[in-house]
Short mmCIF file of N, CA and C in Angstrom, two decimals:
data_model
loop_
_atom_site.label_atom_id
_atom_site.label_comp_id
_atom_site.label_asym_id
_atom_site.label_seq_id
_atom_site.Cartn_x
_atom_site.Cartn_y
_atom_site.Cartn_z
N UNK A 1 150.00 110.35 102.08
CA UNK A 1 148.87 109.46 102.27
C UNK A 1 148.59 108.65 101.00
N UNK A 2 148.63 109.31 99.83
CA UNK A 2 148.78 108.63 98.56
C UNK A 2 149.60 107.01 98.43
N UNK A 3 150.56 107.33 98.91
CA UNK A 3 151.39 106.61 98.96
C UNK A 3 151.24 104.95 99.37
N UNK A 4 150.85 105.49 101.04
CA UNK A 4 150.58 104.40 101.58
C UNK A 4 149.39 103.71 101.09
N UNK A 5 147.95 104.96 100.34
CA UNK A 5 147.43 103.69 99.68
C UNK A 5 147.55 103.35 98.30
N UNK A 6 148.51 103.52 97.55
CA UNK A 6 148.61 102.93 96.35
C UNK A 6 149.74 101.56 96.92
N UNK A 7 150.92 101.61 98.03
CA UNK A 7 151.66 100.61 98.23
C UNK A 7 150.35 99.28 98.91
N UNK A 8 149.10 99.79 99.36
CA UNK A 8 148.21 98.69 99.80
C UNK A 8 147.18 98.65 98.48
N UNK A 9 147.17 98.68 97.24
CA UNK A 9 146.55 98.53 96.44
C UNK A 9 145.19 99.24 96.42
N UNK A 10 145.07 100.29 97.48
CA UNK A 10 143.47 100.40 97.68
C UNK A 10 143.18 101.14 96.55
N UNK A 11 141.62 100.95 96.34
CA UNK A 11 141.71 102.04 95.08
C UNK A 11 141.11 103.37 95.46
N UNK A 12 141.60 104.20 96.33
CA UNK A 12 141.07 105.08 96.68
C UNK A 12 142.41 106.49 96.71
N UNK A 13 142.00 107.54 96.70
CA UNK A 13 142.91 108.30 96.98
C UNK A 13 142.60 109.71 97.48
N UNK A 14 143.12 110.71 97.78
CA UNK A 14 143.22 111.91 98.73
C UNK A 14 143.19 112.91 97.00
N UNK A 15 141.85 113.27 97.34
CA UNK A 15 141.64 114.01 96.17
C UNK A 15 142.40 115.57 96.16
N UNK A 16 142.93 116.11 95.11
CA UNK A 16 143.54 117.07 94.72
C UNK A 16 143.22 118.54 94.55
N UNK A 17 141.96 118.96 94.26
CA UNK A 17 141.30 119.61 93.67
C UNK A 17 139.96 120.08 94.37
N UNK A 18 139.49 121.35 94.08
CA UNK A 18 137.98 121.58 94.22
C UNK A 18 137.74 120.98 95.63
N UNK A 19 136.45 120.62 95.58
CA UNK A 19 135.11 119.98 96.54
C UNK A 19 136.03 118.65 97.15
N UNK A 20 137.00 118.24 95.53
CA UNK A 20 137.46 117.10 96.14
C UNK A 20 138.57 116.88 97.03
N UNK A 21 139.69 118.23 97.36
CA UNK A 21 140.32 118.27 98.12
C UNK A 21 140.70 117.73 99.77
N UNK A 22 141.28 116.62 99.95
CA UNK A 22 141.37 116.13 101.05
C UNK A 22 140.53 115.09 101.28
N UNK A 23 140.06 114.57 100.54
CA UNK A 23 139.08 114.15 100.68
C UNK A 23 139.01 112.16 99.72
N UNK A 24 138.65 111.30 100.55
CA UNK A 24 139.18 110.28 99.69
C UNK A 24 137.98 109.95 98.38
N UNK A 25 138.60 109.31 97.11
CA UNK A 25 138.05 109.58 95.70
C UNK A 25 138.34 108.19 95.27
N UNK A 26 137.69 107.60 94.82
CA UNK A 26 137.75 106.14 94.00
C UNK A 26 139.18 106.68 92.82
N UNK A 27 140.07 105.79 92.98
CA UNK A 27 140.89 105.88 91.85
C UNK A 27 141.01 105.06 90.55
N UNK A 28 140.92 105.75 89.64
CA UNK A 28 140.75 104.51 88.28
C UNK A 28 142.32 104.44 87.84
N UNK A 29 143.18 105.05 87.23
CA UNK A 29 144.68 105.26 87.11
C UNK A 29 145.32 106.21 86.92
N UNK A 30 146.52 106.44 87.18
CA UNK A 30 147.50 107.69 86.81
C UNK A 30 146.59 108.78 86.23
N UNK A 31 146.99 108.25 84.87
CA UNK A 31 146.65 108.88 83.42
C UNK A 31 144.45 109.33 83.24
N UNK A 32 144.36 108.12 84.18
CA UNK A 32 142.38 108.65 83.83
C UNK A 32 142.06 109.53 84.75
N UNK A 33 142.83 109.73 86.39
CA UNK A 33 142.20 110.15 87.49
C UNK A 33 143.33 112.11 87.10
N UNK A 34 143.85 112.11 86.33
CA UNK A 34 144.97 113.45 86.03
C UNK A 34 144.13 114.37 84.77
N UNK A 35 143.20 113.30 84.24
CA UNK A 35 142.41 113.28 83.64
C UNK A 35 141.17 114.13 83.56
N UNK A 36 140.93 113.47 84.61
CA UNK A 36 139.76 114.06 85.47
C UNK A 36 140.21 115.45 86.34
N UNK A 37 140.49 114.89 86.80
CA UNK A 37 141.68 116.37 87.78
C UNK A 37 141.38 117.25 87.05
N UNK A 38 142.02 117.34 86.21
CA UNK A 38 142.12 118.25 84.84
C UNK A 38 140.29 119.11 84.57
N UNK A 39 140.09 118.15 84.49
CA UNK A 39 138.75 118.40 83.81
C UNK A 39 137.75 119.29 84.66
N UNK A 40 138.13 118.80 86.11
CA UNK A 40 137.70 119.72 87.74
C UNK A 40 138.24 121.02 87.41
N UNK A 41 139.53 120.86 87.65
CA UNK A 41 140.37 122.14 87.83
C UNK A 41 140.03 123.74 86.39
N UNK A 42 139.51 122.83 85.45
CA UNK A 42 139.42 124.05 84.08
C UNK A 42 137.51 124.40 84.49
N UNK A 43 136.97 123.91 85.02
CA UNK A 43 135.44 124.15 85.29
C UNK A 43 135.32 124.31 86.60
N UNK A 44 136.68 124.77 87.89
CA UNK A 44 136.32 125.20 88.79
C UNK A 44 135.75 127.01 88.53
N UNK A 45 135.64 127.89 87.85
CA UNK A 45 134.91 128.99 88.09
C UNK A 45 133.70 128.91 87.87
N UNK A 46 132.80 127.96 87.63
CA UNK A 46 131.67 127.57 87.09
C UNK A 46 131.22 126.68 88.50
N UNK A 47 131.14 126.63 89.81
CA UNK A 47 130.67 126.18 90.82
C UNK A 47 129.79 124.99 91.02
N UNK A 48 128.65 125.52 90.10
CA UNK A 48 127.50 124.49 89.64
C UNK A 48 127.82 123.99 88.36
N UNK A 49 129.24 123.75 87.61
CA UNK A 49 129.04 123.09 86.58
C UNK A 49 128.81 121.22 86.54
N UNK A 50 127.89 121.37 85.68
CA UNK A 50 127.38 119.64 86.15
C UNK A 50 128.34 118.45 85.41
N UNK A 51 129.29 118.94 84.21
CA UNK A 51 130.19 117.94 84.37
C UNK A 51 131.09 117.70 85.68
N UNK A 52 131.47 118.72 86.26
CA UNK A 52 132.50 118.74 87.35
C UNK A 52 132.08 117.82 88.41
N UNK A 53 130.68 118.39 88.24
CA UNK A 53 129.62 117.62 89.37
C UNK A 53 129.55 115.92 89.51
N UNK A 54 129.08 115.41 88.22
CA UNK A 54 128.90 114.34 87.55
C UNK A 54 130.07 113.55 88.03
N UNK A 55 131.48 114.63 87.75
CA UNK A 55 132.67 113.68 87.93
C UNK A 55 132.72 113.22 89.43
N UNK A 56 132.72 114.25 90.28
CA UNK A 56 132.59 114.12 91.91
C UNK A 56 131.94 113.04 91.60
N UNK A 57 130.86 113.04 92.19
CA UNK A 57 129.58 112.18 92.24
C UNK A 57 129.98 110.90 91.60
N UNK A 58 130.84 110.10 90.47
CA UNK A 58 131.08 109.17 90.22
C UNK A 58 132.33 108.38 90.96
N UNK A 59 133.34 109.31 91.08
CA UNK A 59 134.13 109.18 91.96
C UNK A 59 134.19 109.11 93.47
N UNK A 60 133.09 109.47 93.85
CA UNK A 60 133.26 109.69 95.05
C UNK A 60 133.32 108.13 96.16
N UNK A 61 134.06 108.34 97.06
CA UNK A 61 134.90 107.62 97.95
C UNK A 61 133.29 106.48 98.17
N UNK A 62 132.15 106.64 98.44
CA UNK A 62 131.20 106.11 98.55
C UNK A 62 129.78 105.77 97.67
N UNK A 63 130.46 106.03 96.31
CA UNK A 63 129.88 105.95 95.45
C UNK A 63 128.65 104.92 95.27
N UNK A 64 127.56 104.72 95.52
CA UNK A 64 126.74 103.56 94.88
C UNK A 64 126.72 103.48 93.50
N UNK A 65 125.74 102.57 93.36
CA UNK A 65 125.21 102.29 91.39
C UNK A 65 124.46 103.29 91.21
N UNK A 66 123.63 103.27 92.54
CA UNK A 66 122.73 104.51 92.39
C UNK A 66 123.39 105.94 92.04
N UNK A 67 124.00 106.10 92.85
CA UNK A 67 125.01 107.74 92.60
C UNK A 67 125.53 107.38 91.37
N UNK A 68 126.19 106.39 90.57
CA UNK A 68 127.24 106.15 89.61
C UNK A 68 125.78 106.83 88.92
N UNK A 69 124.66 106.05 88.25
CA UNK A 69 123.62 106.26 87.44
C UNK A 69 123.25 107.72 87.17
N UNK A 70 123.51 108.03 88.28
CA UNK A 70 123.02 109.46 88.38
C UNK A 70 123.92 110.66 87.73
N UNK A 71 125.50 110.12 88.44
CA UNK A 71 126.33 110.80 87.22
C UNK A 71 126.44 110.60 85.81
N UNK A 72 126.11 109.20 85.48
CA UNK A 72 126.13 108.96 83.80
C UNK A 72 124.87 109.92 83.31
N UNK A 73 123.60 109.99 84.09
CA UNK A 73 122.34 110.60 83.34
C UNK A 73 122.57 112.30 83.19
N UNK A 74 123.49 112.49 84.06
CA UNK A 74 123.68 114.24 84.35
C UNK A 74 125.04 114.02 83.10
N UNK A 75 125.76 113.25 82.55
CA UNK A 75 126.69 113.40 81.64
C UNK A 75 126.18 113.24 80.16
N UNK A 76 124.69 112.23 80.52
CA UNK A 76 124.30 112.00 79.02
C UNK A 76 122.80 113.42 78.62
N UNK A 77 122.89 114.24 79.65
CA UNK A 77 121.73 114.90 79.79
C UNK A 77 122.58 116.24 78.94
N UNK A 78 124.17 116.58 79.42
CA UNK A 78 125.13 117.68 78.68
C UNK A 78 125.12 117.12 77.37
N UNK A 79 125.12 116.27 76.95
CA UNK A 79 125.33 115.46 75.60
C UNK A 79 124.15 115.86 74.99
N UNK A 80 122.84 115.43 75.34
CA UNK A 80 121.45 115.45 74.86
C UNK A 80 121.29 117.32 74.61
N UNK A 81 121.98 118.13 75.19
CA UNK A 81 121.31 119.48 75.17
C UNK A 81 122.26 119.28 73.71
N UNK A 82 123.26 118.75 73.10
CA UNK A 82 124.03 119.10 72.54
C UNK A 82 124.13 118.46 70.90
N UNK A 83 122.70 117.59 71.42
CA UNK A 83 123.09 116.39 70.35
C UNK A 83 122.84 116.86 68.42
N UNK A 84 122.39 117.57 68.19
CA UNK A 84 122.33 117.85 67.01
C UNK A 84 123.59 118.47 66.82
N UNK A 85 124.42 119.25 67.37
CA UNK A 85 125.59 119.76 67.27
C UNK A 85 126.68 118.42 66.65
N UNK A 86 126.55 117.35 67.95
CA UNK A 86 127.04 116.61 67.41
C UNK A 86 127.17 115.77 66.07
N UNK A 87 126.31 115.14 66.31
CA UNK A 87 125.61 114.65 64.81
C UNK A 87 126.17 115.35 63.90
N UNK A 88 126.10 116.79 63.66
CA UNK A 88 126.74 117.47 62.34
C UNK A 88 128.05 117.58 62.28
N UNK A 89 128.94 117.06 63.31
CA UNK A 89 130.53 117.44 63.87
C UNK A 89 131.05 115.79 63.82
N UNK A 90 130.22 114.95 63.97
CA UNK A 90 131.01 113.39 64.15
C UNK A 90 129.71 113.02 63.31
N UNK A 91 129.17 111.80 63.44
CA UNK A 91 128.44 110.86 62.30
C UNK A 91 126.84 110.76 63.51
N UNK A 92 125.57 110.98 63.02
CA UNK A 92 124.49 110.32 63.82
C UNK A 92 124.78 109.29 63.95
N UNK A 93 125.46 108.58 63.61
CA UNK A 93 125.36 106.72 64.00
C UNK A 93 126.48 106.74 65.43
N UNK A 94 127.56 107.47 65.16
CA UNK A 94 128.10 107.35 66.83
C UNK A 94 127.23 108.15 67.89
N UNK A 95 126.21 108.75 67.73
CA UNK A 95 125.66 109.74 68.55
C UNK A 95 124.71 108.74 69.26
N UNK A 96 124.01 108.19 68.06
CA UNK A 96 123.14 107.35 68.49
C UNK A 96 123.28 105.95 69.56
N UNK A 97 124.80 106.19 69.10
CA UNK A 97 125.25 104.85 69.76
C UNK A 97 125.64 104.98 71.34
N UNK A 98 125.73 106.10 71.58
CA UNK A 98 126.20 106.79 72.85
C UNK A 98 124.77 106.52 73.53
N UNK A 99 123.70 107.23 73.08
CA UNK A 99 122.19 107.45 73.25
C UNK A 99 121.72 106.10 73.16
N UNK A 100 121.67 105.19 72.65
CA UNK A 100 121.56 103.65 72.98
C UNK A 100 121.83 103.20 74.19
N UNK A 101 123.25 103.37 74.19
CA UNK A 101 123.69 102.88 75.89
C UNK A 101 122.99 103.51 76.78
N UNK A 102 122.95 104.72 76.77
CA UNK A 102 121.94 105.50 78.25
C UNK A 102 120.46 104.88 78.29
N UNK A 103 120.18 104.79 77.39
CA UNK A 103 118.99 103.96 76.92
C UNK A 103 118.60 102.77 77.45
N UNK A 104 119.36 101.86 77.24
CA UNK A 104 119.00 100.33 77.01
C UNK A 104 119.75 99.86 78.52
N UNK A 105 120.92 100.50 78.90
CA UNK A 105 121.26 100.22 80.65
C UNK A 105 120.56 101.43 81.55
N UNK A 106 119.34 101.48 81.74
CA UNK A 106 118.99 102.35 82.28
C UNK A 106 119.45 103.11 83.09
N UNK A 107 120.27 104.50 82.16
CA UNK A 107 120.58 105.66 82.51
C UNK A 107 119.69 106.96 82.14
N UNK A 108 119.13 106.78 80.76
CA UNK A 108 117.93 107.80 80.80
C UNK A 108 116.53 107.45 81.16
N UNK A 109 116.16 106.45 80.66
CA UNK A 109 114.79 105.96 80.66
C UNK A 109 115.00 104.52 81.11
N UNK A 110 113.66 104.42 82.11
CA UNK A 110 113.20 103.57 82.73
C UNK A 110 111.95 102.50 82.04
N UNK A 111 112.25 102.31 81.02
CA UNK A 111 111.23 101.02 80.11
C UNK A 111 111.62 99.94 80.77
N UNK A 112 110.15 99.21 80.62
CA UNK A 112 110.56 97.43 80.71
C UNK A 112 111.42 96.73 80.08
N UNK A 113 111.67 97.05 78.86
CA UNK A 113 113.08 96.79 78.19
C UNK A 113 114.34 96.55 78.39
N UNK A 114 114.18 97.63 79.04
CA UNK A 114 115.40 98.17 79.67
C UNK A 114 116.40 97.19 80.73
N UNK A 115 117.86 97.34 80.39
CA UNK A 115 118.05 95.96 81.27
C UNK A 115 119.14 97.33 82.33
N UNK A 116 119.19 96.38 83.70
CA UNK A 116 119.49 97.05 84.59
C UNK A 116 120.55 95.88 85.10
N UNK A 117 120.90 94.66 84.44
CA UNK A 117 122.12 94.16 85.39
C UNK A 117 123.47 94.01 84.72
N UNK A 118 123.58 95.18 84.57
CA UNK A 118 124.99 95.51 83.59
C UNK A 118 125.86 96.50 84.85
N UNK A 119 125.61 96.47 86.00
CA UNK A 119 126.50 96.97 86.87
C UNK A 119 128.05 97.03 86.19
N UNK A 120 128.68 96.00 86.09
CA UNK A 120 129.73 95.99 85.57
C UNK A 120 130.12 97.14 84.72
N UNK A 121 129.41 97.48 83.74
CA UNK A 121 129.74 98.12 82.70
C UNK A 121 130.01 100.03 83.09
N UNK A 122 129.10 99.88 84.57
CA UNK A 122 129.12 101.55 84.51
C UNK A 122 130.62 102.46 84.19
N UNK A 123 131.54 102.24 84.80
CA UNK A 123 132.78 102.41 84.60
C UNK A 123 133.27 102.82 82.88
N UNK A 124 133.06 101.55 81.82
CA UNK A 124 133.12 102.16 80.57
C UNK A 124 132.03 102.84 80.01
N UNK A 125 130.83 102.94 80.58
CA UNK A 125 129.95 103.86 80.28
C UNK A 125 130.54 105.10 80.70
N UNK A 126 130.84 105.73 81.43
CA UNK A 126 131.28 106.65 82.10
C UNK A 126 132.40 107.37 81.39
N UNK A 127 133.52 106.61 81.28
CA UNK A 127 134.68 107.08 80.27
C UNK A 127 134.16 107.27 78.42
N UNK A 128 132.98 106.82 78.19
CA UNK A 128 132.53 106.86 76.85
C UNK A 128 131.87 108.49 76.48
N UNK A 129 130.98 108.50 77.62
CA UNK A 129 130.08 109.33 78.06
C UNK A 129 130.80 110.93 78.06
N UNK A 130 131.93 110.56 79.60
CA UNK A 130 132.97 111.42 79.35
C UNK A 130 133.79 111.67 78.14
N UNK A 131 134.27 111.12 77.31
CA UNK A 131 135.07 111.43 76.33
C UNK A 131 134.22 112.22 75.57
N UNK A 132 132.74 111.89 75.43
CA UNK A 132 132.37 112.24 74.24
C UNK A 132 132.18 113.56 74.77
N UNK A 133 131.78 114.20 76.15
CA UNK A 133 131.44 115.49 76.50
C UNK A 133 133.08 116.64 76.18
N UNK A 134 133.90 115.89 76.21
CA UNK A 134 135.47 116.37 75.97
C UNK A 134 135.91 116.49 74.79
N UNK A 135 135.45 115.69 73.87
CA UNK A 135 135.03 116.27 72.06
C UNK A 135 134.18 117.19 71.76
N UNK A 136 133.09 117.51 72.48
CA UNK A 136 132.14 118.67 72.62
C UNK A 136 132.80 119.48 72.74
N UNK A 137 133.19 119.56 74.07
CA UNK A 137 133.90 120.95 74.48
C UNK A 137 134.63 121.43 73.69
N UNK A 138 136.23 120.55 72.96
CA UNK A 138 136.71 120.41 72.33
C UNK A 138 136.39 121.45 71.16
N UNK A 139 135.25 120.88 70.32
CA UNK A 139 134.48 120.93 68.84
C UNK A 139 134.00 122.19 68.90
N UNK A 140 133.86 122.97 70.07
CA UNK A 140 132.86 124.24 70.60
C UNK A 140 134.15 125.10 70.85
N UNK A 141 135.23 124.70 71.17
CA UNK A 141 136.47 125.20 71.22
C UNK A 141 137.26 125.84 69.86
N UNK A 142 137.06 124.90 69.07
CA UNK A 142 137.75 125.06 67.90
C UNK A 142 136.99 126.10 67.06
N UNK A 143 135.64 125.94 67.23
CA UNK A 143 134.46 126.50 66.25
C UNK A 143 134.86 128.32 67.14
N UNK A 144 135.15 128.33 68.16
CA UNK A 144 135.18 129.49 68.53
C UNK A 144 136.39 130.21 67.92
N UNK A 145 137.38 129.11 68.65
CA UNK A 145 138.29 129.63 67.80
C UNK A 145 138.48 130.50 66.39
N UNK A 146 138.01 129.52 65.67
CA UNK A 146 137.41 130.09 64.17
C UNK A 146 137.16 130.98 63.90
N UNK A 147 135.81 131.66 64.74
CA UNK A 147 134.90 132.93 64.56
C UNK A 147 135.72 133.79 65.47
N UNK A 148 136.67 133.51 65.91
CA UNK A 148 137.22 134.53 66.57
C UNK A 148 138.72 135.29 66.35
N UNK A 149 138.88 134.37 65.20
CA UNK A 149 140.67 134.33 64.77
C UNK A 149 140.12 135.14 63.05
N UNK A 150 140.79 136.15 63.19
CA UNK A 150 140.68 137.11 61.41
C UNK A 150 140.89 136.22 60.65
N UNK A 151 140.58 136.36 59.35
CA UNK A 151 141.08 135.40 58.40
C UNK A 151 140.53 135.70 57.01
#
């Protein structure tokens, strides 16, 4: 089924994994959607984990702006429990800069300020958002590592 819709360009595909199994999934490419896969498949024993969630929910075959929003705020909300961690592991000025965007395209907060016709952009919000939760993990990985390896 893959097949026939990548030979019709659609961007959709027959998800692999989890919740998403059988099931058709907005496709971004090869390398981002194997990506993701990935990212399902290591946080399937965790049921309710809300990155996994987030990812569904952005992907999903019927996705609105509305649903997209909702996964960026549940991705920048794992970030926010996390953010002083960060800050001491990468620079406050990229942290902040992450926290700007949720900000100012209303993904966390709803101010008059706030501009809301950046539709376009959700997509690299999303992969930003994501990456940075995958350096977390990452950074929380290594640190374990550490305290856990003699030395």
């Amino acid at each position: 089924m893959n097949e026939l819709l990548d030979s019709h360009k659609a961007p959709l595909r027959l998800g692999s994994v989890g919740e998403e199994q059988g099931r058709l999934i907005h496709y971004f490419s090869g390398e981002q959607d194997a990506l993701l896969t990935a990212e399902i498949e290591n946080r399937k024993t965790e049921p309710l984990d809300e990155v996994a969630h987030a990812i569904r929910m952005f992907r999903a075959r019927g996705a609105n702006n509305i649903d997209k929003r909702a996964a960026l705020a549940i991705l920048a909300g794992r970030l926010e429990t996390q953010r002083k961690y960060l800050e001491r592991k990468t620079s406050k000025a990229d942290v902040d800069d992450i926290f700007h965007i949720a900000n100012k395209y209303h993904i966390r907060h709803r101010k008059d300020q706030v501009s809301e016709d950046r539709e376009e952009y959700l997509d690299w919000m999303f992969w930003n958002f994501f990456s940075m939760v995958r350096l977390l993990a990452a950074l929380e990985a290594r640190q374990n590592t550490m305290q856990t390896t003699p030395g």
